[in-house]
Amino acid sequence: MKNQRRIVATTLALTTLGAGLTVPSALAAPPASPGAPGIGDKVWPELGNGGYDVLDQQLAFRFNDKLTDYTASTTLTGRATHGLSRFDLDLLGPEVTAVRVNGLRATWKSTPQGELVITPKRAVPKNARFVVKVDVRSKVTGVTDPAIAFPPGLIQYDDWIQAINQPSGARRMLAVSDHPAQKAPATISITGPARLNSIANGKLIRTTPIGKTVTRVFREDRKIATELLQIGVGPFTVVHAKGPHGMDLRYAVPTARLAEIKPQLKTFDESVRFMEQRLGRFPGVRAGAYVAPVGGELETQGLTLMSADAMTKEGFEQNGTDAVVLHEIAHEWFGNSVSPEQWSDLWLNEGHAVFYEGEWSAAKGRMSQSERMRSTYVEQGNQLLVNGPIAEPDPAKWPGENASTRPYSSAAYGGGALVLYALQQTVGTKTFNQIERTWVREHANGLGSTEEFIATASKVAKTDLGPFLRSWLYGTKLPAMPGHPDWKAAPATRQ
Ligand SMILES: [Zn+2]
């Protein structure tokens, strides 16, 4: 496991005191400086924050009766990686009402770029643990027609609340350090009207009714990236089932549609088993879904967001929802347990999810993996032109508002799956499976980068796969598919 990038000073700075007398500067008061506004992500440099590691996050939401407004507080425990005169959290939209650092009121400034710049009363010394608490209030984005695009973050639809935070919507809900490289265990508290239920990632540890409200507190002991947070409120029923080796399968399903949706829930159990056969044990203790009217199919950790319409018998029969469920469950390994170190590593999430979706469909007798990959190959030449290389999506190619989601392109999805298929063709299925198992085991509950994946593949295959994999991942020209010299990409037609 690696945490955020850090520059380690290897030389001991010396301070000269008078003629010829030098003492290590460590004996003087260590200097404090501002933490960087981002962790240095190649795609979205403003996300996450420098100068500290996140050790724990407590997130508390309180909704009004109509679910149109909320207050939220973040209590984040961090450890300074250098002396901090000031530091940032990520916040875009909600109004800040108070900030405290180690219990003392701090001053703050919100920038339009989504930085909350916090100046504590006293500088935080290097290596010191500190606690920052940020209170905010905000309106929830109301959605009247789910078919119309809505912004990331929390949304309200009728009596429902749900969150779609990938990649950077969490900072629109409340103050966070909004990058997977700073993932940390989380306690999530939701206070809402007593007539409605509530759910979040992690285990329900406390329910406290007070008057017309109820507070439920959930604890996720595993590290969780802020993009994978789920906050649900609505008229739903929570049902539990026992999965493989007794793991908890938990589903929040609209009460009015429970009978209609319940038969399809077993696909989550099947998907976990299918993936465990290939990759080894599920990376957490809990899987399942929050089935909501708007939905959106998102791999929020241990609690996949699914739309109620997709979860019906018709959704499964006509739209192949079972493959979507498999895709989201595959993300519990690729993305949730092993999170991208940089957003340019997104292909490691989506490429794997699409690849195993193909394995699932082939196992169900629908379409062979090679048939599927062949049609992806035909399109991929153009994807490289439009989006840039698979592991190096080029922000300069994105016009205006598309910049917020553009790495979520076919290059990362189909292109990422093609890379894995090419690898499997080259090393053989047995070695490929060993690479995959080694990857998810060695980076479990942590981070993984493209270069680390290349290193794992080379180590397991006992051959340097660097030149081969880099030609697929960083090239702008589609390499020939090993074993399929007849595959040809479509002629380039730049959009
Ligand atoms: Zn996905």
Short mmCIF file of C-alpha atoms and ligand atoms in Angstrom, two decimals:
data_model
loop_
_atom_site.label_atom_id
_atom_site.label_comp_id
_atom_site.label_asym_id
_atom_site.label_seq_id
_atom_site.Cartn_x
_atom_site.Cartn_y
_atom_site.Cartn_z
CA MET A 1 0.00 0.00 0.00
CA LYS A 2 1.21 3.44 -0.84
CA ASN A 3 -0.13 6.66 0.41
CA GLN A 4 0.13 10.04 -1.28
CA ARG A 5 3.35 11.02 -2.97
CA ARG A 6 5.80 12.57 -0.61
CA ILE A 7 9.16 14.11 -1.01
CA VAL A 8 11.43 12.88 1.74
CA ALA A 9 14.25 15.20 2.69
CA THR A 10 17.40 13.16 2.78
CA THR A 11 19.83 15.86 3.74
CA LEU A 12 20.03 17.46 7.14
CA ALA A 13 19.75 21.19 6.77
CA LEU A 14 22.27 23.10 8.83
CA THR A 15 21.84 26.50 10.38
CA THR A 16 24.91 28.58 11.01
CA LEU A 17 25.02 30.21 14.41
CA GLY A 18 27.90 32.65 14.66
CA ALA A 19 31.46 32.00 13.54
CA GLY A 20 32.06 28.37 12.74
CA LEU A 21 29.30 27.01 15.00
CA THR A 22 26.65 24.90 13.27
CA VAL A 23 23.72 23.00 14.77
CA PRO A 24 21.08 20.92 13.01
CA SER A 25 18.05 23.07 12.26
CA ALA A 26 15.91 20.36 13.83
CA LEU A 27 16.94 21.82 17.18
CA ALA A 28 15.39 25.16 16.23
CA ALA A 29 11.59 25.51 15.95
CA PRO A 30 10.72 23.59 12.75
CA PRO A 31 9.35 25.86 10.06
CA ALA A 32 5.70 25.62 9.07
CA SER A 33 4.47 26.27 5.52
CA PRO A 34 1.16 26.01 3.65
CA GLY A 35 0.01 22.57 2.51
CA ALA A 36 -0.33 22.18 -1.26
CA PRO A 37 -3.87 22.72 -2.65
CA GLY A 38 -3.83 19.31 -4.41
CA ILE A 39 -1.98 16.01 -4.25
CA GLY A 40 -0.58 16.54 -7.75
CA ASP A 41 -3.05 14.47 -9.77
CA LYS A 42 -2.15 14.57 -13.48
CA VAL A 43 -5.78 14.86 -14.59
CA TRP A 44 -7.35 16.96 -11.83
CA PRO A 45 -4.51 18.74 -9.96
CA GLU A 46 -6.88 20.52 -7.56
CA LEU A 47 -8.26 17.32 -5.99
CA GLY A 48 -6.97 16.04 -2.66
CA ASN A 49 -4.63 18.09 -0.55
CA GLY A 50 -0.95 18.20 0.29
CA GLY A 51 0.80 18.44 3.64
CA TYR A 52 -1.12 15.74 5.50
CA ASP A 53 -2.36 12.17 5.43
CA VAL A 54 -6.02 11.47 6.23
CA LEU A 55 -6.36 8.89 9.02
CA ASP A 56 -10.10 8.95 9.66
CA GLN A 57 -13.20 10.81 8.54
CA GLN A 58 -16.46 11.40 10.41
CA LEU A 59 -19.21 12.76 8.22
CA ALA A 60 -22.55 13.83 9.69
CA PHE A 61 -25.55 14.92 7.63
CA ARG A 62 -28.82 16.42 8.91
CA PHE A 63 -31.65 16.79 6.39
CA ASN A 64 -34.80 18.88 6.81
CA ASP A 65 -38.21 17.21 6.60
CA LYS A 66 -38.64 17.85 2.86
CA LEU A 67 -35.04 16.78 2.10
CA THR A 68 -34.42 20.07 0.30
CA ASP A 69 -31.77 21.41 2.69
CA TYR A 70 -29.11 19.98 4.94
CA THR A 71 -26.32 20.80 7.30
CA ALA A 72 -23.22 18.65 7.38
CA SER A 73 -20.08 18.44 9.43
CA THR A 74 -16.78 16.82 8.59
CA THR A 75 -14.48 15.80 11.42
CA LEU A 76 -11.27 14.70 9.81
CA THR A 77 -8.26 13.32 11.67
CA GLY A 78 -5.03 13.98 9.80
CA ARG A 79 -1.31 13.70 10.31
CA ALA A 80 0.89 16.52 9.09
CA THR A 81 3.65 15.45 6.71
CA HIS A 82 5.34 18.82 7.24
CA GLY A 83 4.76 21.74 9.60
CA LEU A 84 1.49 23.32 8.47
CA SER A 85 0.90 27.07 8.76
CA ARG A 86 -2.29 26.51 6.78
CA PHE A 87 -3.85 23.70 4.75
CA ASP A 88 -6.77 22.99 2.43
CA LEU A 89 -9.79 20.76 2.22
CA ASP A 90 -11.86 20.41 -0.96
CA LEU A 91 -15.27 22.08 -0.94
CA LEU A 92 -17.34 23.38 -3.86
CA GLY A 93 -20.70 24.97 -3.21
CA PRO A 94 -21.89 24.51 0.37
CA GLU A 95 -21.59 27.52 2.71
CA VAL A 96 -19.13 27.16 5.58
CA THR A 97 -20.50 28.10 9.00
CA ALA A 98 -17.59 27.14 11.29
CA VAL A 99 -14.09 25.67 11.18
CA ARG A 100 -12.12 24.40 14.15
CA VAL A 101 -8.66 22.89 14.28
CA ASN A 102 -7.87 20.92 17.44
CA GLY A 103 -10.91 22.52 19.05
CA LEU A 104 -9.85 26.11 18.36
CA ARG A 105 -11.68 28.38 15.96
CA ALA A 106 -9.75 28.77 12.71
CA THR A 107 -10.06 31.27 9.88
CA TRP A 108 -10.96 30.11 6.40
CA LYS A 109 -11.44 31.19 2.82
CA SER A 110 -13.45 29.36 0.13
CA THR A 111 -12.19 29.70 -3.44
CA PRO A 112 -14.27 29.30 -6.61
CA GLN A 113 -11.90 26.49 -7.65
CA GLY A 114 -13.13 24.34 -4.78
CA GLU A 115 -10.43 24.89 -2.16
CA LEU A 116 -11.27 25.59 1.47
CA VAL A 117 -8.12 27.26 2.79
CA ILE A 118 -7.86 26.88 6.56
CA THR A 119 -5.50 28.82 8.80
CA PRO A 120 -5.32 27.30 12.28
CA LYS A 121 -4.65 29.49 15.33
CA ARG A 122 -1.48 27.52 15.94
CA ALA A 123 0.58 25.86 13.23
CA VAL A 124 0.36 22.07 13.15
CA PRO A 125 3.84 20.57 13.76
CA LYS A 126 5.29 17.98 11.42
CA ASN A 127 4.07 14.43 12.16
CA ALA A 128 1.46 15.74 14.62
CA ARG A 129 -2.05 14.34 14.52
CA PHE A 130 -4.68 17.00 14.24
CA VAL A 131 -8.47 17.18 14.06
CA VAL A 132 -10.21 19.61 11.75
CA LYS A 133 -13.96 20.12 11.95
CA VAL A 134 -15.83 21.93 9.19
CA ASP A 135 -19.55 22.72 9.40
CA VAL A 136 -21.48 23.59 6.25
CA ARG A 137 -25.03 24.13 5.09
CA SER A 138 -26.49 23.78 1.64
CA LYS A 139 -29.48 23.10 -0.53
CA VAL A 140 -29.74 19.64 -2.05
CA THR A 141 -29.89 19.62 -5.85
CA GLY A 142 -33.51 18.83 -6.65
CA VAL A 143 -34.26 16.51 -9.56
CA THR A 144 -37.76 16.55 -11.02
CA ASP A 145 -37.00 14.50 -14.12
CA PRO A 146 -34.31 11.83 -13.73
CA ALA A 147 -33.93 11.71 -17.52
CA ILE A 148 -32.43 15.21 -17.48
CA ALA A 149 -28.73 15.44 -16.57
CA PHE A 150 -28.02 16.57 -13.02
CA PRO A 151 -24.75 17.65 -11.41
CA PRO A 152 -22.63 15.29 -9.28
CA GLY A 153 -23.02 15.23 -5.50
CA LEU A 154 -26.18 14.77 -3.46
CA ILE A 155 -29.50 14.81 -5.24
CA GLN A 156 -33.07 14.85 -3.97
CA TYR A 157 -35.93 13.28 -5.91
CA ASP A 158 -39.35 13.08 -4.24
CA ASP A 159 -38.72 11.49 -0.85
CA TRP A 160 -35.28 10.21 -1.84
CA ILE A 161 -31.68 11.25 -1.35
CA GLN A 162 -28.77 9.60 -3.15
CA ALA A 163 -25.15 10.47 -3.96
CA ILE A 164 -23.25 10.24 -7.24
CA ASN A 165 -19.78 11.48 -6.39
CA GLN A 166 -17.50 9.97 -8.98
CA PRO A 167 -15.00 11.45 -9.55
CA SER A 168 -15.26 14.66 -7.52
CA GLY A 169 -18.82 15.18 -6.28
CA ALA A 170 -18.06 14.54 -2.60
CA ARG A 171 -16.62 18.06 -2.26
CA ARG A 172 -20.03 19.33 -3.41
CA MET A 173 -21.67 17.61 -0.39
CA LEU A 174 -19.30 18.65 2.38
CA ALA A 175 -15.61 19.36 3.08
CA VAL A 176 -13.37 16.40 2.26
CA SER A 177 -9.98 15.61 0.87
CA ASP A 178 -11.47 14.49 -2.42
CA HIS A 179 -8.97 12.10 -3.98
CA PRO A 180 -8.70 8.28 -3.70
CA ALA A 181 -5.04 8.64 -2.67
CA GLN A 182 -6.32 10.04 0.64
CA LYS A 183 -8.90 7.36 1.36
CA ALA A 184 -9.55 6.56 5.01
CA PRO A 185 -12.06 4.70 7.21
CA ALA A 186 -15.30 6.61 7.69
CA THR A 187 -18.14 7.04 10.16
CA ILE A 188 -21.25 8.35 8.43
CA SER A 189 -24.18 9.73 10.39
CA ILE A 190 -27.49 10.58 8.74
CA THR A 191 -30.29 12.43 10.53
CA GLY A 192 -33.56 12.65 8.63
CA PRO A 193 -37.31 12.48 9.04
CA ALA A 194 -38.45 9.47 11.11
CA ARG A 195 -40.96 8.51 8.39
CA LEU A 196 -38.04 7.60 6.08
CA ASN A 197 -35.19 5.09 6.24
CA SER A 198 -31.52 5.92 5.74
CA ILE A 199 -28.42 4.02 4.65
CA ALA A 200 -24.72 4.56 3.98
CA ASN A 201 -21.56 2.55 3.35
CA GLY A 202 -20.48 0.40 6.28
CA LYS A 203 -22.24 -1.31 9.13
CA LEU A 204 -25.21 0.20 10.94
CA ILE A 205 -23.91 0.71 14.48
CA ARG A 206 -26.52 2.98 16.07
CA THR A 207 -30.10 4.15 15.56
CA THR A 208 -31.34 7.06 17.65
CA PRO A 209 -34.91 8.34 17.27
CA ILE A 210 -35.47 11.85 18.61
CA GLY A 211 -38.95 13.33 18.15
CA LYS A 212 -39.77 13.42 14.46
CA THR A 213 -36.25 12.58 13.37
CA VAL A 214 -34.03 9.53 13.46
CA THR A 215 -30.25 9.36 13.36
CA ARG A 216 -28.48 6.30 11.96
CA VAL A 217 -24.74 5.92 12.25
CA PHE A 218 -22.74 3.67 9.91
CA ARG A 219 -19.11 2.66 10.23
CA GLU A 220 -16.89 1.59 7.33
CA ASP A 221 -13.69 0.21 8.89
CA ARG A 222 -11.99 -0.23 5.54
CA LYS A 223 -10.47 2.75 3.82
CA ILE A 224 -13.01 4.34 1.52
CA ALA A 225 -12.39 6.92 -1.19
CA THR A 226 -14.70 9.94 -0.99
CA GLU A 227 -15.88 9.24 -4.58
CA LEU A 228 -17.32 5.95 -3.27
CA LEU A 229 -19.44 7.41 -0.46
CA GLN A 230 -23.17 6.69 -0.59
CA ILE A 231 -25.77 8.64 1.39
CA GLY A 232 -29.31 7.28 1.05
CA VAL A 233 -32.61 8.47 2.49
CA GLY A 234 -36.01 7.24 1.37
CA PRO A 235 -39.04 5.01 1.84
CA PHE A 236 -37.07 1.78 1.52
CA THR A 237 -36.76 -1.53 3.34
CA VAL A 238 -33.38 -3.05 4.18
CA VAL A 239 -33.13 -6.80 3.64
CA HIS A 240 -30.14 -8.97 4.48
CA ALA A 241 -28.95 -12.26 3.02
CA LYS A 242 -25.94 -14.43 3.76
CA GLY A 243 -23.41 -14.53 0.94
CA PRO A 244 -20.31 -16.70 0.40
CA HIS A 245 -18.47 -17.58 3.67
CA GLY A 246 -21.21 -15.85 5.61
CA MET A 247 -20.61 -12.35 4.29
CA ASP A 248 -23.42 -9.85 4.73
CA LEU A 249 -25.41 -9.03 1.60
CA ARG A 250 -27.50 -5.97 2.33
CA TYR A 251 -30.07 -4.40 0.05
CA ALA A 252 -32.05 -1.19 0.49
CA VAL A 253 -35.05 -1.55 -1.83
CA PRO A 254 -38.04 0.77 -2.38
CA THR A 255 -40.69 -0.71 -0.05
CA ALA A 256 -43.39 -0.24 -2.64
CA ARG A 257 -41.40 -2.29 -5.20
CA LEU A 258 -39.82 -4.90 -2.91
CA ALA A 259 -41.77 -7.91 -4.28
CA GLU A 260 -40.97 -6.89 -7.86
CA ILE A 261 -37.23 -6.37 -7.31
CA LYS A 262 -36.34 -9.00 -4.68
CA PRO A 263 -35.98 -11.99 -7.08
CA GLN A 264 -33.20 -10.22 -8.99
CA LEU A 265 -31.12 -9.45 -5.87
CA LYS A 266 -29.50 -12.89 -5.95
CA THR A 267 -27.40 -11.69 -8.89
CA PHE A 268 -25.19 -9.87 -6.36
CA ASP A 269 -24.50 -13.17 -4.60
CA GLU A 270 -23.76 -14.87 -7.95
CA SER A 271 -21.49 -12.02 -9.01
CA VAL A 272 -19.46 -12.19 -5.80
CA ARG A 273 -19.04 -15.96 -6.27
CA PHE A 274 -18.10 -15.56 -9.95
CA MET A 275 -15.41 -13.01 -9.10
CA GLU A 276 -14.14 -14.93 -6.04
CA GLN A 277 -13.48 -17.96 -8.26
CA ARG A 278 -11.17 -15.83 -10.36
CA LEU A 279 -9.61 -13.43 -7.86
CA GLY A 280 -9.85 -14.92 -4.40
CA ARG A 281 -11.80 -13.68 -1.46
CA PHE A 282 -14.03 -10.60 -1.65
CA PRO A 283 -12.09 -7.60 -0.34
CA GLY A 284 -14.62 -6.57 2.33
CA VAL A 285 -17.23 -8.08 4.63
CA ARG A 286 -20.28 -6.56 2.99
CA ALA A 287 -21.78 -6.16 -0.48
CA GLY A 288 -25.21 -5.25 -1.76
CA ALA A 289 -27.14 -2.38 -3.22
CA TYR A 290 -28.99 0.82 -2.61
CA VAL A 291 -31.83 0.59 -5.12
CA ALA A 292 -33.27 4.07 -5.67
CA PRO A 293 -35.67 5.57 -8.23
CA VAL A 294 -32.99 7.67 -9.94
CA GLY A 295 -30.06 5.34 -9.37
CA GLY A 296 -27.27 5.51 -11.88
CA GLU A 297 -25.32 2.25 -11.39
CA LEU A 298 -22.29 3.26 -9.39
CA GLU A 299 -19.90 1.06 -7.40
CA THR A 300 -20.28 2.94 -4.09
CA GLN A 301 -18.27 0.81 -1.68
CA GLY A 302 -20.13 -2.22 -0.30
CA LEU A 303 -23.41 -0.60 -1.38
CA THR A 304 -23.73 -0.37 -5.15
CA LEU A 305 -26.14 2.29 -6.36
CA MET A 306 -28.72 0.78 -8.73
CA SER A 307 -31.80 2.27 -10.33
CA ALA A 308 -35.08 0.60 -9.41
CA ASP A 309 -36.16 0.29 -13.06
CA ALA A 310 -32.93 -1.54 -13.94
CA MET A 311 -33.54 -4.01 -11.10
CA THR A 312 -36.88 -5.27 -12.42
CA LYS A 313 -37.40 -8.56 -14.26
CA GLU A 314 -37.76 -6.57 -17.51
CA GLY A 315 -34.54 -4.67 -16.78
CA PHE A 316 -32.70 -7.97 -16.47
CA GLU A 317 -34.31 -9.61 -19.49
CA GLN A 318 -34.27 -6.68 -21.88
CA ASN A 319 -31.25 -4.63 -20.80
CA GLY A 320 -28.91 -7.22 -19.31
CA THR A 321 -28.77 -5.70 -15.83
CA ASP A 322 -27.05 -8.85 -14.54
CA ALA A 323 -23.89 -7.85 -16.45
CA VAL A 324 -24.11 -4.37 -14.92
CA VAL A 325 -24.29 -5.90 -11.44
CA LEU A 326 -21.23 -8.03 -12.24
CA HIS A 327 -19.42 -4.92 -13.51
CA GLU A 328 -20.12 -3.02 -10.28
CA ILE A 329 -19.16 -5.98 -8.08
CA ALA A 330 -15.88 -6.32 -10.04
CA HIS A 331 -15.18 -2.73 -8.97
CA GLU A 332 -15.12 -3.87 -5.33
CA TRP A 333 -11.72 -5.33 -6.25
CA PHE A 334 -10.74 -2.88 -8.98
CA GLY A 335 -11.34 0.69 -7.85
CA ASN A 336 -12.69 0.24 -4.33
CA SER A 337 -10.09 -2.04 -2.72
CA VAL A 338 -7.31 -1.18 -5.17
CA SER A 339 -7.94 2.51 -5.87
CA PRO A 340 -6.28 4.53 -8.62
CA GLU A 341 -3.22 6.40 -7.43
CA GLN A 342 -3.92 9.02 -10.11
CA TRP A 343 -7.10 9.53 -12.14
CA SER A 344 -5.08 8.71 -15.25
CA ASP A 345 -5.00 5.16 -13.81
CA LEU A 346 -8.79 4.96 -14.27
CA TRP A 347 -8.38 2.24 -16.91
CA LEU A 348 -7.35 -0.09 -14.06
CA ASN A 349 -10.88 0.34 -12.64
CA GLU A 350 -12.99 0.40 -15.78
CA GLY A 351 -10.88 -1.84 -18.00
CA HIS A 352 -11.05 -4.61 -15.41
CA ALA A 353 -14.78 -4.15 -14.80
CA VAL A 354 -15.49 -4.35 -18.56
CA PHE A 355 -13.13 -7.31 -19.01
CA TYR A 356 -14.90 -9.37 -16.31
CA GLU A 357 -18.29 -8.25 -17.60
CA GLY A 358 -17.18 -9.93 -20.87
CA GLU A 359 -16.11 -13.08 -19.01
CA TRP A 360 -19.53 -13.18 -17.32
CA SER A 361 -21.43 -12.78 -20.59
CA ALA A 362 -19.30 -15.48 -22.21
CA ALA A 363 -19.97 -17.82 -19.28
CA LYS A 364 -23.70 -17.16 -19.76
CA GLY A 365 -23.34 -18.20 -23.41
CA ARG A 366 -24.14 -14.79 -24.87
CA MET A 367 -21.04 -13.56 -26.66
CA SER A 368 -17.50 -14.84 -26.52
CA GLN A 369 -14.83 -12.56 -25.06
CA SER A 370 -12.88 -12.60 -28.34
CA GLU A 371 -15.95 -11.59 -30.34
CA ARG A 372 -16.56 -8.72 -27.95
CA MET A 373 -12.91 -7.64 -27.96
CA ARG A 374 -12.76 -7.75 -31.72
CA SER A 375 -15.55 -5.19 -32.05
CA THR A 376 -13.91 -3.05 -29.35
CA TYR A 377 -10.63 -3.24 -31.26
CA VAL A 378 -12.29 -1.89 -34.39
CA GLU A 379 -13.36 1.26 -32.50
CA GLN A 380 -10.28 1.75 -30.38
CA GLY A 381 -8.08 3.49 -32.97
CA ASN A 382 -10.50 6.41 -33.00
CA GLN A 383 -10.75 6.44 -29.21
CA LEU A 384 -7.02 7.03 -28.97
CA LEU A 385 -7.35 10.02 -31.30
CA VAL A 386 -10.31 11.49 -29.45
CA ASN A 387 -9.20 10.89 -25.85
CA GLY A 388 -5.46 10.41 -25.92
CA PRO A 389 -3.62 7.27 -24.77
CA ILE A 390 -5.44 4.84 -22.48
CA ALA A 391 -3.30 5.56 -19.40
CA GLU A 392 -2.66 9.19 -20.27
CA PRO A 393 -6.00 10.87 -20.98
CA ASP A 394 -5.16 14.28 -22.32
CA PRO A 395 -7.00 17.16 -20.58
CA ALA A 396 -5.97 19.51 -23.40
CA LYS A 397 -8.31 17.56 -25.68
CA TRP A 398 -11.38 18.26 -23.55
CA PRO A 399 -13.51 21.23 -24.36
CA GLY A 400 -15.10 23.17 -21.47
CA GLU A 401 -17.41 21.34 -19.16
CA ASN A 402 -16.55 17.87 -20.46
CA ALA A 403 -13.29 18.23 -18.58
CA SER A 404 -15.05 17.08 -15.40
CA THR A 405 -15.79 13.58 -16.72
CA ARG A 406 -13.79 13.06 -19.90
CA PRO A 407 -11.38 10.40 -18.54
CA TYR A 408 -14.55 8.28 -18.30
CA SER A 409 -14.29 7.56 -21.99
CA SER A 410 -14.33 4.43 -24.09
CA ALA A 411 -10.52 4.52 -23.94
CA ALA A 412 -10.60 3.67 -20.22
CA TYR A 413 -13.49 1.20 -20.52
CA GLY A 414 -13.16 -0.76 -23.76
CA GLY A 415 -9.55 0.29 -24.29
CA GLY A 416 -8.60 -0.81 -20.78
CA ALA A 417 -10.30 -4.17 -21.34
CA LEU A 418 -8.40 -4.54 -24.64
CA VAL A 419 -5.09 -4.08 -22.82
CA LEU A 420 -6.03 -6.88 -20.42
CA TYR A 421 -7.15 -9.10 -23.26
CA ALA A 422 -3.87 -8.44 -25.12
CA LEU A 423 -1.98 -9.32 -21.93
CA GLN A 424 -3.98 -12.54 -21.53
CA GLN A 425 -3.28 -13.48 -25.18
CA THR A 426 0.43 -12.90 -24.63
CA VAL A 427 1.06 -14.65 -21.29
CA GLY A 428 -1.73 -17.24 -21.43
CA THR A 429 -4.82 -17.56 -19.24
CA LYS A 430 -3.09 -19.30 -16.32
CA THR A 431 -0.39 -16.65 -15.91
CA PHE A 432 -2.90 -13.86 -16.54
CA ASN A 433 -5.07 -15.15 -13.69
CA GLN A 434 -2.01 -15.26 -11.43
CA ILE A 435 -1.20 -11.65 -12.33
CA GLU A 436 -4.74 -10.60 -11.48
CA ARG A 437 -4.78 -12.42 -8.13
CA THR A 438 -1.38 -11.04 -7.20
CA TRP A 439 -2.42 -7.52 -8.12
CA VAL A 440 -5.58 -7.45 -5.99
CA ARG A 441 -3.82 -9.16 -3.07
CA GLU A 442 -0.72 -6.96 -2.97
CA HIS A 443 -2.64 -3.70 -3.34
CA ALA A 444 -5.73 -4.61 -1.30
CA ASN A 445 -7.23 -1.75 0.71
CA GLY A 446 -4.69 0.54 -0.93
CA LEU A 447 -3.66 2.19 -4.16
CA GLY A 448 -2.34 0.98 -7.48
CA SER A 449 -0.73 2.77 -10.41
CA THR A 450 -0.26 1.84 -14.05
CA GLU A 451 3.50 1.39 -13.58
CA GLU A 452 2.91 -0.83 -10.54
CA PHE A 453 0.55 -3.00 -12.60
CA ILE A 454 3.23 -3.36 -15.26
CA ALA A 455 5.71 -4.33 -12.53
CA THR A 456 3.34 -6.95 -11.06
CA ALA A 457 2.60 -8.43 -14.51
CA SER A 458 6.33 -8.64 -15.31
CA LYS A 459 7.18 -10.18 -11.93
CA VAL A 460 4.48 -12.87 -12.16
CA ALA A 461 5.13 -13.65 -15.85
CA LYS A 462 8.91 -13.67 -15.16
CA THR A 463 9.54 -11.51 -18.23
CA ASP A 464 9.75 -7.77 -18.83
CA LEU A 465 6.28 -6.85 -20.10
CA GLY A 466 7.06 -3.11 -19.87
CA PRO A 467 7.64 -2.38 -23.59
CA PHE A 468 4.59 -4.46 -24.59
CA LEU A 469 2.17 -2.97 -22.05
CA ARG A 470 3.46 0.59 -22.48
CA SER A 471 2.86 0.40 -26.23
CA TRP A 472 -0.80 -0.30 -25.45
CA LEU A 473 -1.15 2.12 -22.54
CA TYR A 474 0.80 5.17 -23.65
CA GLY A 475 0.74 4.83 -27.44
CA THR A 476 -1.42 6.85 -29.82
CA LYS A 477 -1.35 4.08 -32.41
CA LEU A 478 -3.19 0.85 -31.76
CA PRO A 479 -0.76 -2.11 -31.57
CA ALA A 480 -1.56 -5.39 -33.34
CA MET A 481 -3.58 -7.80 -31.18
CA PRO A 482 -1.45 -10.81 -30.22
CA GLY A 483 -2.93 -13.99 -31.63
CA HIS A 484 -5.29 -12.07 -33.93
CA PRO A 485 -3.21 -10.61 -36.78
CA ASP A 486 -6.39 -10.27 -38.86
CA TRP A 487 -8.00 -7.70 -36.49
CA LYS A 488 -8.03 -4.24 -38.04
CA ALA A 489 -9.05 -0.93 -36.50
CA ALA A 490 -11.59 1.20 -38.34
CA PRO A 491 -10.10 4.08 -40.37
CA ALA A 492 -9.62 7.20 -38.24
CA THR A 493 -12.53 9.62 -38.39
CA ARG A 494 -11.74 12.41 -35.98
CA GLN A 495 -14.93 13.91 -34.52
ZN ZN B 1 -17.41 0.96 -14.04
#
